[in-house]
Coordinates of C-alpha atoms in Angstrom, one line a residue:
M1 CA -78.1 29.5 22.4
H2 CA -77.1 25.8 22.7
K3 CA -80.2 25.0 24.8
Y4 CA -82.5 26.5 22.2
L5 CA -80.8 24.6 19.5
E6 CA -81.5 21.4 21.5
V7 CA -85.1 22.4 21.8
A8 CA -85.3 22.8 18.0
K9 CA -83.6 19.5 17.4
T10 CA -85.9 17.7 19.8
H11 CA -89.0 19.0 18.2
M12 CA -87.6 18.2 14.7
K13 CA -87.1 14.6 15.8
A14 CA -90.5 14.5 17.4
Q15 CA -92.2 15.0 14.1
L16 CA -91.1 11.5 13.1
A17 CA -93.8 10.2 15.5
W18 CA -96.5 12.0 13.4
R19 CA -95.9 10.6 10.0
C20 CA -99.6 11.0 8.9
D21 CA -99.3 14.8 9.6
V22 CA -96.4 14.9 7.1
I23 CA -98.4 13.1 4.5
F24 CA -101.5 15.4 5.0
N25 CA -99.3 18.5 4.9
M26 CA -97.9 17.5 1.5
I27 CA -101.5 16.7 0.3
F28 CA -102.7 20.2 1.4
T29 CA -99.7 21.8 -0.5
V30 CA -100.6 19.8 -3.6
S31 CA -104.3 20.5 -3.3
K32 CA -103.7 24.2 -3.4
I33 CA -101.5 24.0 -6.4
L34 CA -104.0 21.7 -8.2
F35 CA -106.8 24.1 -7.4
A36 CA -104.9 27.0 -8.8
Y37 CA -104.0 25.0 -11.9
L38 CA -107.7 24.2 -12.7
L39 CA -109.1 27.5 -11.7
W40 CA -106.6 29.8 -13.5
G41 CA -106.6 27.5 -16.5
I42 CA -110.3 28.3 -16.9
I43 CA -109.9 32.0 -16.1
F44 CA -106.9 32.6 -18.5
G45 CA -108.6 30.7 -21.4
E46 CA -107.2 32.4 -24.5
R47 CA -105.8 35.4 -22.6
S48 CA -102.1 35.7 -22.1
E49 CA -102.2 37.9 -19.0
V50 CA -104.4 38.7 -16.1
S51 CA -103.5 41.7 -13.9
G52 CA -99.9 41.4 -15.2
F53 CA -99.6 37.7 -14.4
T54 CA -99.0 35.1 -17.1
F55 CA -100.5 31.7 -16.6
H56 CA -97.2 30.2 -15.6
G57 CA -96.4 33.3 -13.5
M58 CA -99.7 32.8 -11.6
L59 CA -99.0 29.1 -11.0
S60 CA -95.5 30.0 -9.8
Y61 CA -97.0 32.4 -7.3
Y62 CA -99.3 29.8 -6.0
I63 CA -96.5 27.2 -5.7
V64 CA -94.4 29.6 -3.6
S65 CA -97.3 30.9 -1.5
S66 CA -98.6 27.4 -0.8
F67 CA -95.1 26.3 0.2
L68 CA -94.7 29.2 2.6
S69 CA -98.2 28.9 4.1
Q70 CA -97.7 25.2 4.8
L71 CA -94.3 25.9 6.2
E72 CA -95.7 28.4 8.8
M73 CA -97.0 26.1 11.5
S74 CA -97.2 28.3 14.6
D75 CA -101.0 28.1 15.0
G76 CA -100.6 25.4 17.6
I77 CA -98.7 27.6 19.9
S78 CA -101.7 29.7 21.0
G79 CA -103.8 26.5 21.5
E80 CA -101.0 24.8 23.5
I81 CA -100.5 27.7 25.8
S82 CA -104.2 28.3 26.3
A83 CA -104.9 24.7 27.1
R84 CA -102.0 24.4 29.6
I85 CA -103.0 27.7 31.3
R86 CA -106.6 26.5 31.6
N87 CA -105.7 23.0 33.0
G88 CA -103.0 24.3 35.3
T89 CA -100.0 22.7 33.6
F90 CA -98.5 25.9 32.2
S91 CA -96.1 25.6 35.2
N92 CA -94.2 23.1 33.1
Y93 CA -92.9 25.9 31.0
M94 CA -92.4 28.4 33.8
V95 CA -89.9 26.2 35.6
L96 CA -87.8 25.6 32.6
P97 CA -84.4 27.4 32.7
V98 CA -85.2 29.1 29.4
S99 CA -87.3 32.0 28.1
I100 CA -90.8 30.7 27.4
E101 CA -91.2 32.7 24.3
R102 CA -87.8 31.7 22.9
Y103 CA -88.7 28.1 23.7
F104 CA -91.6 28.4 21.3
V105 CA -89.5 30.2 18.7
A106 CA -87.0 27.3 18.8
M107 CA -89.8 24.8 18.7
E108 CA -91.3 26.4 15.6
A109 CA -87.8 26.5 14.0
G110 CA -87.4 22.8 14.5
V111 CA -90.9 21.9 13.1
A112 CA -90.5 24.2 10.1
A113 CA -87.0 22.8 9.3
F114 CA -88.5 19.3 9.3
Y115 CA -91.4 20.1 7.0
F116 CA -89.2 22.2 4.7
V117 CA -87.9 19.2 2.9
F118 CA -91.3 17.6 2.4
D119 CA -93.1 20.7 1.3
L120 CA -90.3 21.6 -1.1
A121 CA -90.4 18.1 -2.5
A122 CA -94.2 18.4 -3.1
A123 CA -93.8 21.7 -4.9
L124 CA -91.0 20.4 -7.1
I125 CA -93.0 17.3 -8.0
W126 CA -96.0 19.3 -9.2
I127 CA -93.8 21.7 -11.2
F128 CA -92.5 18.6 -13.0
I129 CA -95.9 16.9 -13.4
F130 CA -97.7 20.1 -14.7
R131 CA -94.7 21.1 -16.8
I132 CA -94.8 24.6 -15.3
Q133 CA -92.4 27.1 -16.6
F134 CA -91.5 28.2 -13.1
V135 CA -90.9 32.0 -12.8
F136 CA -88.2 32.8 -10.3
V137 CA -86.5 36.1 -9.3
Q138 CA -83.2 36.8 -11.0
S139 CA -81.8 39.4 -8.5
V140 CA -79.7 37.9 -5.7
F141 CA -80.4 41.0 -3.6
V142 CA -84.2 40.6 -3.9
F143 CA -83.9 36.9 -3.2
F144 CA -82.1 37.5 0.1
C145 CA -84.6 40.3 1.0
A146 CA -87.4 37.8 0.4
L147 CA -85.6 35.1 2.5
F148 CA -85.1 37.5 5.4
M149 CA -88.7 38.6 5.1
I150 CA -89.9 35.0 5.3
L151 CA -87.8 34.3 8.4
M152 CA -89.0 37.6 10.0
G153 CA -92.6 36.8 9.0
M154 CA -92.4 33.4 10.7
F155 CA -91.0 35.0 13.8
F156 CA -93.8 37.5 13.8
M157 CA -96.4 34.7 13.6
V158 CA -94.8 32.9 16.6
Q159 CA -94.9 36.2 18.5
L160 CA -98.5 36.7 17.6
N161 CA -99.6 33.2 18.5
Y162 CA -97.6 33.4 21.7
F163 CA -99.3 36.7 22.6
L164 CA -102.8 35.4 21.9
G165 CA -101.9 32.3 24.0
I166 CA -100.9 34.3 27.1
L167 CA -104.1 36.3 26.9
T168 CA -105.7 33.2 28.4
L169 CA -104.0 34.3 31.7
K170 CA -106.7 37.1 31.8
Y171 CA -109.5 36.1 29.5
Q172 CA -109.6 32.3 29.9
E173 CA -111.2 31.8 26.5
I174 CA -109.4 33.2 23.4
G175 CA -111.5 31.5 20.7
T176 CA -112.8 34.9 19.4
F177 CA -109.3 36.3 19.1
L178 CA -108.1 33.2 17.2
M179 CA -111.1 33.3 14.9
I180 CA -110.4 37.0 14.0
K181 CA -106.8 36.2 13.4
N182 CA -107.4 33.2 11.2
N183 CA -110.0 35.0 9.0
L184 CA -107.8 38.0 8.7
I185 CA -104.8 36.0 7.7
A186 CA -106.7 33.9 5.2
L187 CA -107.6 37.1 3.3
V188 CA -104.6 39.4 3.8
T189 CA -101.7 36.9 3.2
G190 CA -102.9 36.4 -0.4
T191 CA -102.8 32.6 -0.2
I192 CA -106.3 32.3 -1.6
I193 CA -106.2 35.2 -4.2
P194 CA -103.2 37.3 -5.0
L195 CA -103.7 40.8 -3.6
A196 CA -102.6 42.2 -6.9
L197 CA -106.1 41.4 -8.2
F198 CA -107.8 43.6 -5.6
P199 CA -108.3 47.4 -6.0
E200 CA -105.2 49.4 -5.3
T201 CA -106.9 51.3 -2.5
F202 CA -107.4 48.0 -0.7
V203 CA -103.8 46.9 -1.3
R204 CA -102.5 50.2 0.0
G205 CA -104.3 49.6 3.3
M206 CA -103.0 46.0 3.5
R207 CA -99.4 47.3 3.3
L208 CA -99.9 48.8 6.7
L209 CA -100.6 45.4 8.2
P210 CA -97.8 42.8 8.9
F211 CA -99.7 40.0 7.3
Y212 CA -99.1 41.5 3.9
Y213 CA -95.4 40.7 4.4
I214 CA -95.9 37.2 5.7
T215 CA -96.7 35.3 2.6
Y216 CA -97.9 37.6 -0.2
L217 CA -94.9 39.9 -0.7
P218 CA -92.2 37.2 -0.3
S219 CA -94.1 35.1 -2.9
M220 CA -94.3 38.1 -5.2
L221 CA -90.6 38.9 -4.7
L222 CA -89.5 35.3 -5.3
T223 CA -91.5 35.2 -8.6
G224 CA -89.8 38.4 -9.8
R225 CA -92.5 41.0 -9.0
C226 CA -92.7 44.0 -6.5
A227 CA -88.9 44.3 -6.2
G228 CA -89.4 48.0 -5.2
E229 CA -91.2 46.9 -2.0
A230 CA -88.4 44.6 -0.8
L231 CA -86.6 47.0 1.6
T232 CA -89.8 48.8 2.7
G233 CA -91.3 45.5 3.5
L234 CA -88.4 44.5 5.7
F235 CA -88.5 47.8 7.5
V236 CA -92.3 47.7 8.1
L237 CA -92.2 44.1 9.3
L238 CA -89.3 44.8 11.6
L239 CA -91.3 47.6 13.2
W240 CA -94.2 45.3 13.7
C241 CA -92.0 42.7 15.4
L242 CA -90.5 45.3 17.7
A243 CA -93.9 46.7 18.6
L244 CA -95.4 43.3 19.3
Q245 CA -92.4 42.3 21.4
A246 CA -93.0 45.4 23.6
V247 CA -96.7 44.5 23.9
I248 CA -95.8 40.9 24.8
A249 CA -93.4 42.1 27.5
V250 CA -96.0 44.4 29.1
T251 CA -98.8 41.7 28.8
W252 CA -96.6 39.0 30.4
K253 CA -95.5 41.3 33.2
N254 CA -99.1 42.3 34.1
Y255 CA -100.9 39.0 33.5
R256 CA -98.4 36.3 34.9
I257 CA -99.4 37.2 38.4
K258 CA -103.0 36.1 37.6
Y259 CA -101.8 32.5 37.0
D260 CA -102.4 30.2 39.9
G261 CA -102.0 26.9 38.0
V262 CA -101.0 23.8 40.0
G263 CA -99.2 20.7 39.0
I264 CA -95.9 20.3 37.2

């Protein structure tokens, strides 16, 4: 456990070398909130509610979902693994006295911990600037359910990106897989439009997918909505994590023998 903690701490400190990334990450968080403020200000107009959301409730949702989407930064894992497999330097990870997957989990934890402070600061600043009457969950139980769901969702995304990365051992080019994943996530996580605005049939289908529980449901829970889905969401996401872990184990066992990279 200590060695993975050191990995997390190392990657947390490494972010200090990329200060422009920190600034742009805060800008992207702010831009999403600003977009929501302008768009929903027009849509609400004289109306007090849209699909059960008040104007400030909708902005609260966007603040939380923007914060969570910017905090989840595991996209680079698949690219890193794919590039190293293709140029023959994936051996760097294979010779480390750690589990490769756990290494990337620890790396993501360190990066997320670093950006947590800055993303939170950006969200709080805009709550103050726009004088948003921030809507937040009152139930301690639901709050902790949302917190566990966020952590489990981030772990699932690391699993997914790690899995897509090691597919390079067989397919060499995983660009198509990444494109499908990115487009699916953009829609189903509800970071663009809350899924509550979609037809109920569509939402029921999305509940079967893990992406529903990555950003959308935690955001709804933290803004005081969908409390009845908290435990179900944790259970479904746990099943997806376990299933994907089994797939990763089988894929790694079968594909690692195809790797003939050189150079350490």
